[in-house]
Short mmCIF file of C-alpha atoms and ligand atoms in Angstrom, two decimals:
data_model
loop_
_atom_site.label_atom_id
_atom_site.label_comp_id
_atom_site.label_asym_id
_atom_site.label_seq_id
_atom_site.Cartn_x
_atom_site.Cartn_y
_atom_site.Cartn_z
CA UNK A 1 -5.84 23.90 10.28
CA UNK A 2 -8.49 22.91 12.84
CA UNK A 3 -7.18 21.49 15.45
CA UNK A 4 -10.32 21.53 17.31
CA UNK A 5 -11.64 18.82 14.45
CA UNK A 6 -8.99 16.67 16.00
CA UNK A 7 -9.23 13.56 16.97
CA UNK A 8 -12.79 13.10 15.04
CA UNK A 9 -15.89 12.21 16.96
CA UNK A 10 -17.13 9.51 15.36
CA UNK A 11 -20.94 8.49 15.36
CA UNK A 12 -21.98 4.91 15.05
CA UNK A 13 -25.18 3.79 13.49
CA UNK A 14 -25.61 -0.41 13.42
CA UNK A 15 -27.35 -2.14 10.29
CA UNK A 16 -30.56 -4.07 11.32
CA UNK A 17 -29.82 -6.29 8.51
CA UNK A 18 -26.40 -7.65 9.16
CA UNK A 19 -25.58 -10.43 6.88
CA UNK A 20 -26.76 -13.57 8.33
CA UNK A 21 -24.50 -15.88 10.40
CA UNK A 22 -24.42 -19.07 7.50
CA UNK A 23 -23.56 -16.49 4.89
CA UNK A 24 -20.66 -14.89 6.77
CA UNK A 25 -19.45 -18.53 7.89
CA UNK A 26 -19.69 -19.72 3.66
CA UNK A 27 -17.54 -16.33 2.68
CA UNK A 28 -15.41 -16.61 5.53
CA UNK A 29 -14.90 -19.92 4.20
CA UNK A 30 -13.40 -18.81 1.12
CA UNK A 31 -13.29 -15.42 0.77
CA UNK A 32 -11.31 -14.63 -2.45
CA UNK A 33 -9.70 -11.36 -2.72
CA UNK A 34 -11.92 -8.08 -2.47
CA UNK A 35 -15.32 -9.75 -3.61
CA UNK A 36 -17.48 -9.26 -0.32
CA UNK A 37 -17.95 -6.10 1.76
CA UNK A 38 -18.72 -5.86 5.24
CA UNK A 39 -21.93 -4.71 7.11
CA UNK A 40 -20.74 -1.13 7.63
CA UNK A 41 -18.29 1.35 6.14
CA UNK A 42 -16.57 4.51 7.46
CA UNK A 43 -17.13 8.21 6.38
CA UNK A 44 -15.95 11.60 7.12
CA UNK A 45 -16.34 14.84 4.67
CA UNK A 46 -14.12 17.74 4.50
CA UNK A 47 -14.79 21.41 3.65
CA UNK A 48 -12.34 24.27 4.23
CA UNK A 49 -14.62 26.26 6.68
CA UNK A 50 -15.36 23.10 8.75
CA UNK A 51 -12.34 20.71 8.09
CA UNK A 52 -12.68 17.11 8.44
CA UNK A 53 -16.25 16.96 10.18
CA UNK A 54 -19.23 14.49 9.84
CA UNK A 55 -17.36 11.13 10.58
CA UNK A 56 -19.86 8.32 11.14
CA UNK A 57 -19.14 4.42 10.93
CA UNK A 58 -23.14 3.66 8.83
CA UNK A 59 -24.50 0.59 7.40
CA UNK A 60 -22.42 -0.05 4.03
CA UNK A 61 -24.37 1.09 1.31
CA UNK A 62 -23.76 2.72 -2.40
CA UNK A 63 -23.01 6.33 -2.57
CA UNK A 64 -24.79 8.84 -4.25
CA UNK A 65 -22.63 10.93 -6.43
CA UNK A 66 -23.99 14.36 -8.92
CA UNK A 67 -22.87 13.54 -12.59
CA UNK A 68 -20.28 16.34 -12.08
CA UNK A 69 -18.27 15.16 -9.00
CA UNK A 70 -14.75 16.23 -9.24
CA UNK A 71 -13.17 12.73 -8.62
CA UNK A 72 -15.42 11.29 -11.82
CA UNK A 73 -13.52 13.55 -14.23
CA UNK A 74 -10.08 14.53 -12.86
CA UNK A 75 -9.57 11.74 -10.92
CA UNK A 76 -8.74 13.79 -7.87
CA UNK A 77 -8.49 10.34 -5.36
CA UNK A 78 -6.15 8.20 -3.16
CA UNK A 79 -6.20 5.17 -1.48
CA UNK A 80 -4.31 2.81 0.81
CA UNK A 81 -4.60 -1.09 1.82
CA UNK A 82 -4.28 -2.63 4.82
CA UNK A 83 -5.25 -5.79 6.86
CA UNK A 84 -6.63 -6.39 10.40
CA UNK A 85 -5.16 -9.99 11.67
CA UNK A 86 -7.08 -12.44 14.40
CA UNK A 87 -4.46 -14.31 16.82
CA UNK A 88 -5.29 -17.15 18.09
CA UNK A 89 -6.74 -15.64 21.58
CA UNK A 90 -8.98 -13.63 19.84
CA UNK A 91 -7.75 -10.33 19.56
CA UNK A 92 -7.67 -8.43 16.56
CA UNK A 93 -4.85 -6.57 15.61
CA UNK A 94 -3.40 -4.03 12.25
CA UNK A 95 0.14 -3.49 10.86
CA UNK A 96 1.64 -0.15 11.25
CA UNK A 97 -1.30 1.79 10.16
CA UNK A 98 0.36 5.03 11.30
CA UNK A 99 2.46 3.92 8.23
CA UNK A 100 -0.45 4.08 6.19
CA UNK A 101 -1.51 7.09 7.72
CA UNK A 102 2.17 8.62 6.72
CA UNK A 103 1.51 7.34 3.59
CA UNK A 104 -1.59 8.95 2.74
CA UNK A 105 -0.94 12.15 3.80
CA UNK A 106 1.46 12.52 1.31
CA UNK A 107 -0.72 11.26 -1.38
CA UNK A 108 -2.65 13.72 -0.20
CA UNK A 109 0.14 16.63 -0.87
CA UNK A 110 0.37 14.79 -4.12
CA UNK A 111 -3.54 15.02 -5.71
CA UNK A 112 -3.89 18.20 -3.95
CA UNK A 113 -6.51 16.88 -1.14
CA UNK A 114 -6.82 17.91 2.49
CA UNK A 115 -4.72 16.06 5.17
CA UNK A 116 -6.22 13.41 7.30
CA UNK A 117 -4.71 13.44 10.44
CA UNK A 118 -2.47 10.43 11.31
CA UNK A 119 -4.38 9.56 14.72
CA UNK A 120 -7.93 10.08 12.33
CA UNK A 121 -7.15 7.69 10.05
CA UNK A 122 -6.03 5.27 12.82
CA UNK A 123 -9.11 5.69 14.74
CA UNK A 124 -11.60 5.32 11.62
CA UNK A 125 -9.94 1.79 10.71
CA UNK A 126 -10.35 0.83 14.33
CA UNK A 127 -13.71 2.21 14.46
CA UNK A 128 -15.02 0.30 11.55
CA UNK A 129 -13.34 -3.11 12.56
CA UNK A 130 -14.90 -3.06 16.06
CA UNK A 131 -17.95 -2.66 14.43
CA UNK A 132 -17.44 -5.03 11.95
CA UNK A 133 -15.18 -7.37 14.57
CA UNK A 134 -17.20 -10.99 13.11
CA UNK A 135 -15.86 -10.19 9.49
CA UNK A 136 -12.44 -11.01 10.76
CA UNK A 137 -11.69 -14.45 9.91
CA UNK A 138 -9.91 -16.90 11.71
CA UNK A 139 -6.02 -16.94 11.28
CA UNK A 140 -6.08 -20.49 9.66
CA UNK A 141 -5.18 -19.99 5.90
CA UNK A 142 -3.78 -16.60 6.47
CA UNK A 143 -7.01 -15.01 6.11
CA UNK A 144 -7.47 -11.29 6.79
CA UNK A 145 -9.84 -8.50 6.94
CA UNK A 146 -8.63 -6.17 3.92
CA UNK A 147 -9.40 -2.56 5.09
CA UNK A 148 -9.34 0.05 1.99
CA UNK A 149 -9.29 3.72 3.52
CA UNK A 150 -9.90 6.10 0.35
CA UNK A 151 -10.47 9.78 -0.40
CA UNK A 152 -11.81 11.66 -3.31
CA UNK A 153 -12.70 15.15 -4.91
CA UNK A 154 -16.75 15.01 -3.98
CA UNK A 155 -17.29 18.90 -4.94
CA UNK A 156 -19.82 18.63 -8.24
CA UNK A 157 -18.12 21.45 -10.03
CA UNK A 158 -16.19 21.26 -13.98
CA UNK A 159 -13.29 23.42 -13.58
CA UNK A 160 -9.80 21.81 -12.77
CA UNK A 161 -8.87 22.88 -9.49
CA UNK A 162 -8.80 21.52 -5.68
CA UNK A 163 -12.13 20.28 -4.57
CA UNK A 164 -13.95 22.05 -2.09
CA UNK A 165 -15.98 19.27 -0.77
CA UNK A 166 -13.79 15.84 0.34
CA UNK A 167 -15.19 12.31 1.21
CA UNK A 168 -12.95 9.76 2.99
CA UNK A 169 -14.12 6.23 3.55
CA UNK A 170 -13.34 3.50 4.67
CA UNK A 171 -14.44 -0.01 3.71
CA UNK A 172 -13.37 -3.81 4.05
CA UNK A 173 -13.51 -7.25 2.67
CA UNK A 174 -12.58 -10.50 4.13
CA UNK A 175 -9.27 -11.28 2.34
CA UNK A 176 -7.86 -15.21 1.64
CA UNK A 177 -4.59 -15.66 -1.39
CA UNK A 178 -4.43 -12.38 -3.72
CA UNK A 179 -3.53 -14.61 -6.54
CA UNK A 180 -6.28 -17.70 -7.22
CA UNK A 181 -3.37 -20.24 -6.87
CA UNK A 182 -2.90 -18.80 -3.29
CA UNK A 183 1.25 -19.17 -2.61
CA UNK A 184 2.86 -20.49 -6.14
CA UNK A 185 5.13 -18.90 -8.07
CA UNK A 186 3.97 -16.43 -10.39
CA UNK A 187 4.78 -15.58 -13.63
CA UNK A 188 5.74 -11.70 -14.86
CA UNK A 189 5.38 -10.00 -17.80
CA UNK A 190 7.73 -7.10 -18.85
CA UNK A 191 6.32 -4.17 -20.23
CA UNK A 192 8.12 -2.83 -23.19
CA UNK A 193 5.83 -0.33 -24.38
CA UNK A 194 3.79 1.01 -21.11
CA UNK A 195 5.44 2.86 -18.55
CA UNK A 196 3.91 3.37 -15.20
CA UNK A 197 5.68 6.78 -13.54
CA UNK A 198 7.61 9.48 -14.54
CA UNK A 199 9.80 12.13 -13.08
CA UNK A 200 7.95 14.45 -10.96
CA UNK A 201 4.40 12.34 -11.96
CA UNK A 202 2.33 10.61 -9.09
CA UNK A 203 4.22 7.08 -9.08
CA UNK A 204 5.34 7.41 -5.34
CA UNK A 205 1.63 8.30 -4.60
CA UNK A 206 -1.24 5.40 -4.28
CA UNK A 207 -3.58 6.95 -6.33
CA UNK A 208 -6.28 5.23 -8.75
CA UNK A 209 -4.74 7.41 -11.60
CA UNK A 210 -1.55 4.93 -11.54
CA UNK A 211 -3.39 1.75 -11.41
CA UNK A 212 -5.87 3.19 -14.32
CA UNK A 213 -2.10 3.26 -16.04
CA UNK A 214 -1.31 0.20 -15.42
CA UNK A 215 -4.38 -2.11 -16.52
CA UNK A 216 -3.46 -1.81 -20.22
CA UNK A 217 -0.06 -3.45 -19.29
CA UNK A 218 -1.77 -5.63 -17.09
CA UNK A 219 -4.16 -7.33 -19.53
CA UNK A 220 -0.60 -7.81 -22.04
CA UNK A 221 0.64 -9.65 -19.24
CA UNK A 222 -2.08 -11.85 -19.25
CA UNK A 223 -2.82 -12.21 -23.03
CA UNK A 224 0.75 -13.11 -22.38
CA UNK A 225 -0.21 -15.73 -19.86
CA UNK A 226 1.57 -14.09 -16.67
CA UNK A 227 -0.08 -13.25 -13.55
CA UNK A 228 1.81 -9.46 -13.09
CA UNK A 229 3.52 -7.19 -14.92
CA UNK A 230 6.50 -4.93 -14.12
CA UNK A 231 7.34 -1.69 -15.37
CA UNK A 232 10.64 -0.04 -15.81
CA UNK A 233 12.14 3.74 -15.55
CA UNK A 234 10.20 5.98 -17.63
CA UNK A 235 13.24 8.04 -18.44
CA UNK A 236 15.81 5.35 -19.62
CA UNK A 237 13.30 2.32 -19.95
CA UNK A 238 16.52 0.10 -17.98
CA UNK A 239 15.90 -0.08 -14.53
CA UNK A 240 13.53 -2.36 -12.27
CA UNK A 241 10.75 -0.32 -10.83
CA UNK A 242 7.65 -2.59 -9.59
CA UNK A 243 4.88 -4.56 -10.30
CA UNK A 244 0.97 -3.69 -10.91
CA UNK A 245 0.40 -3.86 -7.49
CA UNK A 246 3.61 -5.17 -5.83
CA UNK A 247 7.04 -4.34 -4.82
CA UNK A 248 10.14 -6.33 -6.08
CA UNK A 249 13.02 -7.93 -3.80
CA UNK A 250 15.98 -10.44 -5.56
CA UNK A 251 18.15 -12.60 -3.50
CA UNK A 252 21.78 -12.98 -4.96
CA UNK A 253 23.77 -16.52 -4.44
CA UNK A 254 25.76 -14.28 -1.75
CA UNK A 255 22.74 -14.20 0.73
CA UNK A 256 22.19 -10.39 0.19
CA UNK A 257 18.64 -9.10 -0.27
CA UNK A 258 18.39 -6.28 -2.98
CA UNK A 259 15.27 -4.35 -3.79
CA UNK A 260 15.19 -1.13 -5.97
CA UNK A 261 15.62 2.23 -4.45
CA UNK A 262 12.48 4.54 -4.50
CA UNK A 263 13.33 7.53 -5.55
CA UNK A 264 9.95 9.42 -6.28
CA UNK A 265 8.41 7.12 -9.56
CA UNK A 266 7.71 3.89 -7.17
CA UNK A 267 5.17 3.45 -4.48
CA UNK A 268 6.80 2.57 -0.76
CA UNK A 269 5.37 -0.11 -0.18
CA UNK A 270 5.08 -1.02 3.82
CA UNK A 271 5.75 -4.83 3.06
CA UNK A 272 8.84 -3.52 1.33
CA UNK A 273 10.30 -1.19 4.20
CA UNK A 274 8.93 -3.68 7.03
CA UNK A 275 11.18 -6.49 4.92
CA UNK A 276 13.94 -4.24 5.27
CA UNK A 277 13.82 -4.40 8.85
CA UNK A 278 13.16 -8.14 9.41
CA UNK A 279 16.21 -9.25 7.27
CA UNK A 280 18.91 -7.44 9.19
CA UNK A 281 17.54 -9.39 11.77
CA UNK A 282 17.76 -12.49 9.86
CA UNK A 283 21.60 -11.80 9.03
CA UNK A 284 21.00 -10.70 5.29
CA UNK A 285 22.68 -7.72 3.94
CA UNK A 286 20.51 -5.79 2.04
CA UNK A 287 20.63 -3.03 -0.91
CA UNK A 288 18.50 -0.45 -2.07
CA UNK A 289 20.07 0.40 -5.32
CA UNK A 290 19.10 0.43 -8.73
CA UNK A 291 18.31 -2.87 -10.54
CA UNK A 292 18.56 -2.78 -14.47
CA UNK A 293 16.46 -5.47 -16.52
CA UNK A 294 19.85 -6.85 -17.18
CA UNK A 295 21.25 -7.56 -14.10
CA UNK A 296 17.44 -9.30 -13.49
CA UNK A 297 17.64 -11.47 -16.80
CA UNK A 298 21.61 -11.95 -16.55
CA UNK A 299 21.43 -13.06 -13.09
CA UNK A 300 18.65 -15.50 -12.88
CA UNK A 301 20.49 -17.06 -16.28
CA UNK A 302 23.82 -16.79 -14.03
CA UNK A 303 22.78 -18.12 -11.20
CA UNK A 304 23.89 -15.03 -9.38
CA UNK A 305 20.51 -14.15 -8.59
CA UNK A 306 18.68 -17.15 -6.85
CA UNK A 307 15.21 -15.66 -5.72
CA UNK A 308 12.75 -13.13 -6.74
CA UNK A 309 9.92 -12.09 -5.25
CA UNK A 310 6.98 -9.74 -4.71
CA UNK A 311 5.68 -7.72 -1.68
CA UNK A 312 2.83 -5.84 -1.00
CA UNK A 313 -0.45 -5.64 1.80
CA UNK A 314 -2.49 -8.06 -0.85
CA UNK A 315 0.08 -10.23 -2.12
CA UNK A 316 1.94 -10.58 0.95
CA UNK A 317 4.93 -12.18 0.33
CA UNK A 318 4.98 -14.18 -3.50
CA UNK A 319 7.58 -15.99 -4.98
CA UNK A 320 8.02 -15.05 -8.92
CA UNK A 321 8.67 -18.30 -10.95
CA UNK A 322 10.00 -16.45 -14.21
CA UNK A 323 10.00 -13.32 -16.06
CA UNK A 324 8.87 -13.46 -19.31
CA UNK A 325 9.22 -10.53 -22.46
CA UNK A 326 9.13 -10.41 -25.56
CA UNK A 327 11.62 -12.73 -27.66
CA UNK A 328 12.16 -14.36 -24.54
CA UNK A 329 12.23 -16.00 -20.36
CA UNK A 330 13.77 -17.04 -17.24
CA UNK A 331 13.23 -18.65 -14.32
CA UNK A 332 12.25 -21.92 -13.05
CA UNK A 333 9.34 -21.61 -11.19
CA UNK A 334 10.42 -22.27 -7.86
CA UNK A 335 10.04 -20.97 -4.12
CA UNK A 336 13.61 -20.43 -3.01
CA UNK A 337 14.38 -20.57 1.09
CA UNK A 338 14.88 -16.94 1.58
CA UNK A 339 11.66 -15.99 0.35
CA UNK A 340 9.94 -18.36 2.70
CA UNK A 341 11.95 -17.50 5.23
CA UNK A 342 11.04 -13.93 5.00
CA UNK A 343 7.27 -14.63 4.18
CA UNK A 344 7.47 -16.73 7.89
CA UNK A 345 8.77 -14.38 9.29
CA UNK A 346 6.16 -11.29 8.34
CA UNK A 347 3.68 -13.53 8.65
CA UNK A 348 4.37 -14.81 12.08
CA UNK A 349 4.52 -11.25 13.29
CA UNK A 350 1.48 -10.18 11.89
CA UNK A 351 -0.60 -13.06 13.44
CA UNK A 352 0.83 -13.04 16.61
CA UNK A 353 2.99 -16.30 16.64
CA UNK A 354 6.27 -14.41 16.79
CA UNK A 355 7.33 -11.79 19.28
CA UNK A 356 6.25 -8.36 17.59
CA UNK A 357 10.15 -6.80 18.62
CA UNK A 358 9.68 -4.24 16.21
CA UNK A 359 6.34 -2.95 18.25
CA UNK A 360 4.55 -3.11 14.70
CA UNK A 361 1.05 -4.30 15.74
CA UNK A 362 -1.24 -2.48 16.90
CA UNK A 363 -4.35 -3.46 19.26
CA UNK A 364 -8.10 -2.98 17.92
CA UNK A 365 -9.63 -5.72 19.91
N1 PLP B 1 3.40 -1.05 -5.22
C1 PLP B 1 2.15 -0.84 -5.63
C2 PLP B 1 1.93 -0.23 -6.96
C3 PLP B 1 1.07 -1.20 -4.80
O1 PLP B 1 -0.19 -1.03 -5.20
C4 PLP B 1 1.33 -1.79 -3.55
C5 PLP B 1 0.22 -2.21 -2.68
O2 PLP B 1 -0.21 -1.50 -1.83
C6 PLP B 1 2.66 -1.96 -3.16
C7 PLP B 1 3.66 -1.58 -4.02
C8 PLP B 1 3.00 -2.53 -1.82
O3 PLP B 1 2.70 -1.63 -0.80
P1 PLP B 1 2.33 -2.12 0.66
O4 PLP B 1 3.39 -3.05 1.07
O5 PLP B 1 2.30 -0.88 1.48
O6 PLP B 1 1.00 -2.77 0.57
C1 COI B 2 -2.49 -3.58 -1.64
O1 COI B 2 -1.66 -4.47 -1.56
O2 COI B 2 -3.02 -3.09 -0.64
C2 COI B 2 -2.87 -3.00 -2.92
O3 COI B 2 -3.44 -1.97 -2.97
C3 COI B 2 -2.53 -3.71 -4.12
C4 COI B 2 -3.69 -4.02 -5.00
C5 COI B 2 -3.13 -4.82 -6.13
C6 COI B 2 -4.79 -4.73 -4.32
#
């Protein structure tokens, strides 16, 4: 411990080559997902003698990494995602990033890497958006600033331990629709043959490691033409687990909201817990349970499951229009009224046009 490190002084060094005011306005315009970086970034490095020490918001810029760093090899990293919202006043605000912060800390316990302090990791997102406050866009379009806080083994050094030397950043990218068709329904593809977690593995961590996994059964999906694929239980290959990048919810004819239970082998997703929340206090019941493939293809065939869709910080809140495997599909490729009621809801909250009752948001301009 050092508690004296705590909370981080942060040093602030301004570009004198901001990107100029047309050029912002043009990728403001249409900003894609995670194709344009802002003017600055976030750092902080951490030994054991000094702790976390060194944190400085600098001009964004590459990195400069010896051929032997520890996170090139071993893969010693993790990550998280959030988004900074404008209201229509102005202000800027983030969504539970002491969630985040929770989060990360225990990917941290996870890949072995120091822990960031909760009130640290709030105060380098903050730092970096006030810097970077005209990167924001506009709420019209549901446009965001994506932050992506990350943290990696940066000792050069062969042998597989801990790393002795740790760099966190923190970086961000005007955000518009994670998928190019912006709100449709998209289209899954079941993995058969890829799993993405196993018992006592990393899947409840957000780690690169898992996503390196998954980008096999990813490009399946789309040979497959599907947007996303989902994985199942390593152990019994039967039961529901997530999506690439995404959480899964199902709505059954009975009004109840079910998602599948975490229980170590699936990331917990924010979107997913904060939908929780928000439909007890739309009146839906909802279950965390397991969900076989069965019950998903049965049901939507059935009619006893009405809606699916996907959560997460990118993807907000997207319908799924049909699951597709191999030998076979379902669905209709439709937005069903639960899902857009709980999309609404979210993303009223997060923008500021409904009352935040939960006390979710929090203030960085
Ligand atoms: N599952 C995976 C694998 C993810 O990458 C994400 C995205 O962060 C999620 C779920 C959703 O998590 P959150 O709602 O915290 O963004
Ligand atoms: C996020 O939603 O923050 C993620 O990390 C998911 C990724 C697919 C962009």
């Amino acid at each position: 411990m050092h508690p004296m490190d705590s909370p981080l002084q942060i040093e602030v060094t301004t570009t004198d080559r901001p990107v100029s005011h047309d050029r912002l306005a043009a990728i403001l315009e249409s900003p894609g997902f995670g194709q344009h970086f802002t003017d600055h970034m976030f750092l902080a490095e951490w030994t054991p003698e000094r702790g976390w020490h060194d944190a400085r918001v600098t001009p964004y810029a590459p990195l400069s990494l010896d051929p032997a760093t520890a996170v090139l090899h071993y893969a010693q990293e993790i990550f998280e995602g959030l988004k900074a919202y404008r209201h229509e006043d102005g202000s800027v605000w983030t969504f539970r990033p002491e969630e985040n912060a929770a989060r990360m800390t225990r990917s941290s316990r996870r890949l072995a890497l120091p822990v960031l302090p909760v009130e640290d990791f709030v105060a380098s997102v903050d730092a970096l958006v006030r810097v970077d406050e005209r990167w924001v866009p506009e709420q019209a379009g549901e446009k965001s600033l994506y932050l992506r806080p990350f943290m990696f083994g940066s000792e050069a050094f062969l042998g597989v331990r801990p790393a002795r030397h740790v760099t966190y950043l923190v970086i961000a990218s005007p955000a518009g629709a994670y998928f190019a068709n912006g709100v449709q329904p998209v289209s899954i593809w079941l993995s058969e043959e890829y799993t993405r977690a196993g018992r006592g593995g990393m899947g409840a961590a957000k780690t690169g490691g898992n996503y390196a996994s998954s980008l096999v059964a990813q490009q399946e999906a789309t040979e497959q033409g599907c947007d996303q694929v989902v994985f199942l239980d390593s152990a019994e290959g039967r039961y529901v687990e997530e999506l690439g990048g995404m959480n899964l919810y199902f709505v059954q004819d009975d009004g109840t909201v079910v998602t599948p239970e975490t229980s170590g082998t699936i990331l917990e997703g924010i979107t997913r817990s904060s939908i929780i929340e928000l439909c007890g206090k739309l009146g839906h019941a909802v279950e965390e349970r397991p969900v076989s493939i069965d019950e998903w293809r049965q049901g939507v065939g059935s009619g006893r499951i009405t809606e699916v869709f996907a959560c997460g910080t990118a993807a907000v809140v997207t319908p799924v229009g049909r699951l597709r495997w191999g030998g076979g599909e379902v669905g209709d490729d439709t937005t069903g009224p639960v899902t857009g009621e709980v999309r609404t809801a979210l993303v009223d909250l997060q923008y500021g046009r409904a009352e935040d009752t939960f006390g979710w948001m929090h203030r960085v301009l």
